[in-house]
PDB file of C-alpha atoms in Angstrom:
ATOM      1  CA  UNK A   1     -19.203 -14.755   2.519  1.00  0.00           C
ATOM      2  CA  UNK A   2     -17.614 -15.800   5.741  1.00  0.00           C
ATOM      3  CA  UNK A   3     -15.915 -13.234   7.944  1.00  0.00           C
ATOM      4  CA  UNK A   4     -12.913 -15.483   8.574  1.00  0.00           C
ATOM      5  CA  UNK A   5     -11.896 -15.147   4.916  1.00  0.00           C
ATOM      6  CA  UNK A   6     -13.080 -11.660   4.053  1.00  0.00           C
ATOM      7  CA  UNK A   7     -13.020  -9.916   7.417  1.00  0.00           C
ATOM      8  CA  UNK A   8     -15.915  -8.067   8.928  1.00  0.00           C
ATOM      9  CA  UNK A   9     -17.752  -5.081   7.476  1.00  0.00           C
ATOM     10  CA  UNK A  10     -16.517  -3.035  10.442  1.00  0.00           C
ATOM     11  CA  UNK A  11     -12.887  -3.931   9.660  1.00  0.00           C
ATOM     12  CA  UNK A  12     -13.388  -3.093   5.971  1.00  0.00           C
ATOM     13  CA  UNK A  13     -14.928   0.263   6.870  1.00  0.00           C
ATOM     14  CA  UNK A  14     -12.104   1.127   9.274  1.00  0.00           C
ATOM     15  CA  UNK A  15      -9.479   0.152   6.713  1.00  0.00           C
ATOM     16  CA  UNK A  16     -11.268   2.156   4.024  1.00  0.00           C
ATOM     17  CA  UNK A  17     -11.398   5.232   6.278  1.00  0.00           C
ATOM     18  CA  UNK A  18      -7.710   4.805   7.126  1.00  0.00           C
ATOM     19  CA  UNK A  19      -6.877   4.555   3.420  1.00  0.00           C
ATOM     20  CA  UNK A  20      -8.775   7.791   2.805  1.00  0.00           C
ATOM     21  CA  UNK A  21      -6.854   9.533   5.606  1.00  0.00           C
ATOM     22  CA  UNK A  22      -3.560   8.199   4.249  1.00  0.00           C
ATOM     23  CA  UNK A  23      -4.462   9.427   0.761  1.00  0.00           C
ATOM     24  CA  UNK A  24      -5.314  12.887   2.085  1.00  0.00           C
ATOM     25  CA  UNK A  25      -2.075  12.940   4.064  1.00  0.00           C
ATOM     26  CA  UNK A  26       0.047  12.109   1.025  1.00  0.00           C
ATOM     27  CA  UNK A  27      -1.894  14.577  -1.110  1.00  0.00           C
ATOM     28  CA  UNK A  28      -1.362  17.265   1.520  1.00  0.00           C
ATOM     29  CA  UNK A  29       2.361  16.543   1.670  1.00  0.00           C
ATOM     30  CA  UNK A  30       2.571  16.898  -2.097  1.00  0.00           C
ATOM     31  CA  UNK A  31       0.470  20.050  -2.175  1.00  0.00           C
ATOM     32  CA  UNK A  32       2.665  21.756   0.412  1.00  0.00           C
ATOM     33  CA  UNK A  33       5.818  20.787  -1.458  1.00  0.00           C
ATOM     34  CA  UNK A  34       7.247  18.469   1.189  1.00  0.00           C
ATOM     35  CA  UNK A  35      10.716  17.493  -0.014  1.00  0.00           C
ATOM     36  CA  UNK A  36      13.749  15.754   1.349  1.00  0.00           C
ATOM     37  CA  UNK A  37      14.638  12.204   2.180  1.00  0.00           C
ATOM     38  CA  UNK A  38      12.396  12.097   5.240  1.00  0.00           C
ATOM     39  CA  UNK A  39       9.303  13.178   3.319  1.00  0.00           C
ATOM     40  CA  UNK A  40      10.040  10.733   0.521  1.00  0.00           C
ATOM     41  CA  UNK A  41      10.511   7.911   3.048  1.00  0.00           C
ATOM     42  CA  UNK A  42       7.158   8.745   4.668  1.00  0.00           C
ATOM     43  CA  UNK A  43       5.397   8.865   1.294  1.00  0.00           C
ATOM     44  CA  UNK A  44       6.979   5.567   0.251  1.00  0.00           C
ATOM     45  CA  UNK A  45       6.025   3.843   3.501  1.00  0.00           C
ATOM     46  CA  UNK A  46       2.438   5.062   3.259  1.00  0.00           C
ATOM     47  CA  UNK A  47       2.124   3.966  -0.371  1.00  0.00           C
ATOM     48  CA  UNK A  48       3.583   0.549   0.437  1.00  0.00           C
ATOM     49  CA  UNK A  49       1.183   0.096   3.358  1.00  0.00           C
ATOM     50  CA  UNK A  50      -1.785   1.178   1.228  1.00  0.00           C
ATOM     51  CA  UNK A  51      -0.864  -1.320  -1.474  1.00  0.00           C
ATOM     52  CA  UNK A  52      -0.532  -4.125   1.049  1.00  0.00           C
ATOM     53  CA  UNK A  53      -3.928  -3.317   2.603  1.00  0.00           C
ATOM     54  CA  UNK A  54      -5.610  -3.283  -0.792  1.00  0.00           C
ATOM     55  CA  UNK A  55      -3.988  -6.562  -1.832  1.00  0.00           C
ATOM     56  CA  UNK A  56      -4.507  -8.428   1.415  1.00  0.00           C
ATOM     57  CA  UNK A  57      -7.871  -7.104   2.560  1.00  0.00           C
ATOM     58  CA  UNK A  58      -9.819  -5.665  -0.362  1.00  0.00           C
ATOM     59  CA  UNK A  59      -8.628  -8.301  -2.840  1.00  0.00           C
ATOM     60  CA  UNK A  60      -9.268 -10.869  -0.058  1.00  0.00           C
ATOM     61  CA  UNK A  61      -5.834 -12.463  -0.310  1.00  0.00           C
ATOM     62  CA  UNK A  62      -4.992 -12.363   3.398  1.00  0.00           C
ATOM     63  CA  UNK A  63      -5.970 -16.025   3.776  1.00  0.00           C
ATOM     64  CA  UNK A  64      -5.279 -17.068   0.184  1.00  0.00           C
ATOM     65  CA  UNK A  65      -2.592 -19.598  -0.666  1.00  0.00           C
ATOM     66  CA  UNK A  66       0.952 -18.354  -0.192  1.00  0.00           C
ATOM     67  CA  UNK A  67       1.628 -18.393  -3.933  1.00  0.00           C
ATOM     68  CA  UNK A  68      -1.105 -15.823  -4.659  1.00  0.00           C
ATOM     69  CA  UNK A  69       0.019 -13.544  -1.834  1.00  0.00           C
ATOM     70  CA  UNK A  70       3.652 -13.850  -2.919  1.00  0.00           C
ATOM     71  CA  UNK A  71       2.808 -13.056  -6.540  1.00  0.00           C
ATOM     72  CA  UNK A  72       0.705  -9.991  -5.806  1.00  0.00           C
ATOM     73  CA  UNK A  73       2.878  -8.578  -3.040  1.00  0.00           C
ATOM     74  CA  UNK A  74       6.002  -9.422  -5.031  1.00  0.00           C
ATOM     75  CA  UNK A  75       4.640  -7.531  -8.032  1.00  0.00           C
ATOM     76  CA  UNK A  76       3.943  -4.508  -5.847  1.00  0.00           C
ATOM     77  CA  UNK A  77       7.459  -4.672  -4.384  1.00  0.00           C
ATOM     78  CA  UNK A  78       8.948  -4.923  -7.875  1.00  0.00           C
ATOM     79  CA  UNK A  79       7.026  -1.890  -9.136  1.00  0.00           C
ATOM     80  CA  UNK A  80       7.891   0.051  -5.987  1.00  0.00           C
ATOM     81  CA  UNK A  81      11.589  -0.872  -6.370  1.00  0.00           C
ATOM     82  CA  UNK A  82      11.652   0.293  -9.997  1.00  0.00           C
ATOM     83  CA  UNK A  83      10.118   3.617  -8.983  1.00  0.00           C
ATOM     84  CA  UNK A  84      12.623   3.953  -6.117  1.00  0.00           C
ATOM     85  CA  UNK A  85      15.560   3.197  -8.421  1.00  0.00           C
ATOM     86  CA  UNK A  86      14.330   5.734 -10.972  1.00  0.00           C
ATOM     87  CA  UNK A  87      13.953   8.334  -8.215  1.00  0.00           C
ATOM     88  CA  UNK A  88      17.419   7.663  -6.793  1.00  0.00           C
ATOM     89  CA  UNK A  89      19.012   7.746 -10.273  1.00  0.00           C
ATOM     90  CA  UNK A  90      17.318  11.099 -10.904  1.00  0.00           C
ATOM     91  CA  UNK A  91      18.752  12.739  -7.793  1.00  0.00           C
ATOM     92  CA  UNK A  92      21.436  15.319  -8.443  1.00  0.00           C
ATOM     93  CA  UNK A  93      24.948  14.085  -7.750  1.00  0.00           C
TER      94      UNK A  93
END
């Protein structure tokens, strides 16, 4: 495998470690009962970033044709939007 398509092992390891830290951060926020719009925005941003890293780097789509990137990232955005709409609809008026 060439590093120009799949990145380097060092990059993969750093991204993996960052994903672990991000997961622990979101878990910690949930365990402490972090609430409010700010906390939700932080959690949403972290989850979106994690999804993008997994799609682009660990699924090796960073240098794939635009159609494949658009389909996978678009699907993630669609799922994220449905979750966001459900959350917003569930907020008390």
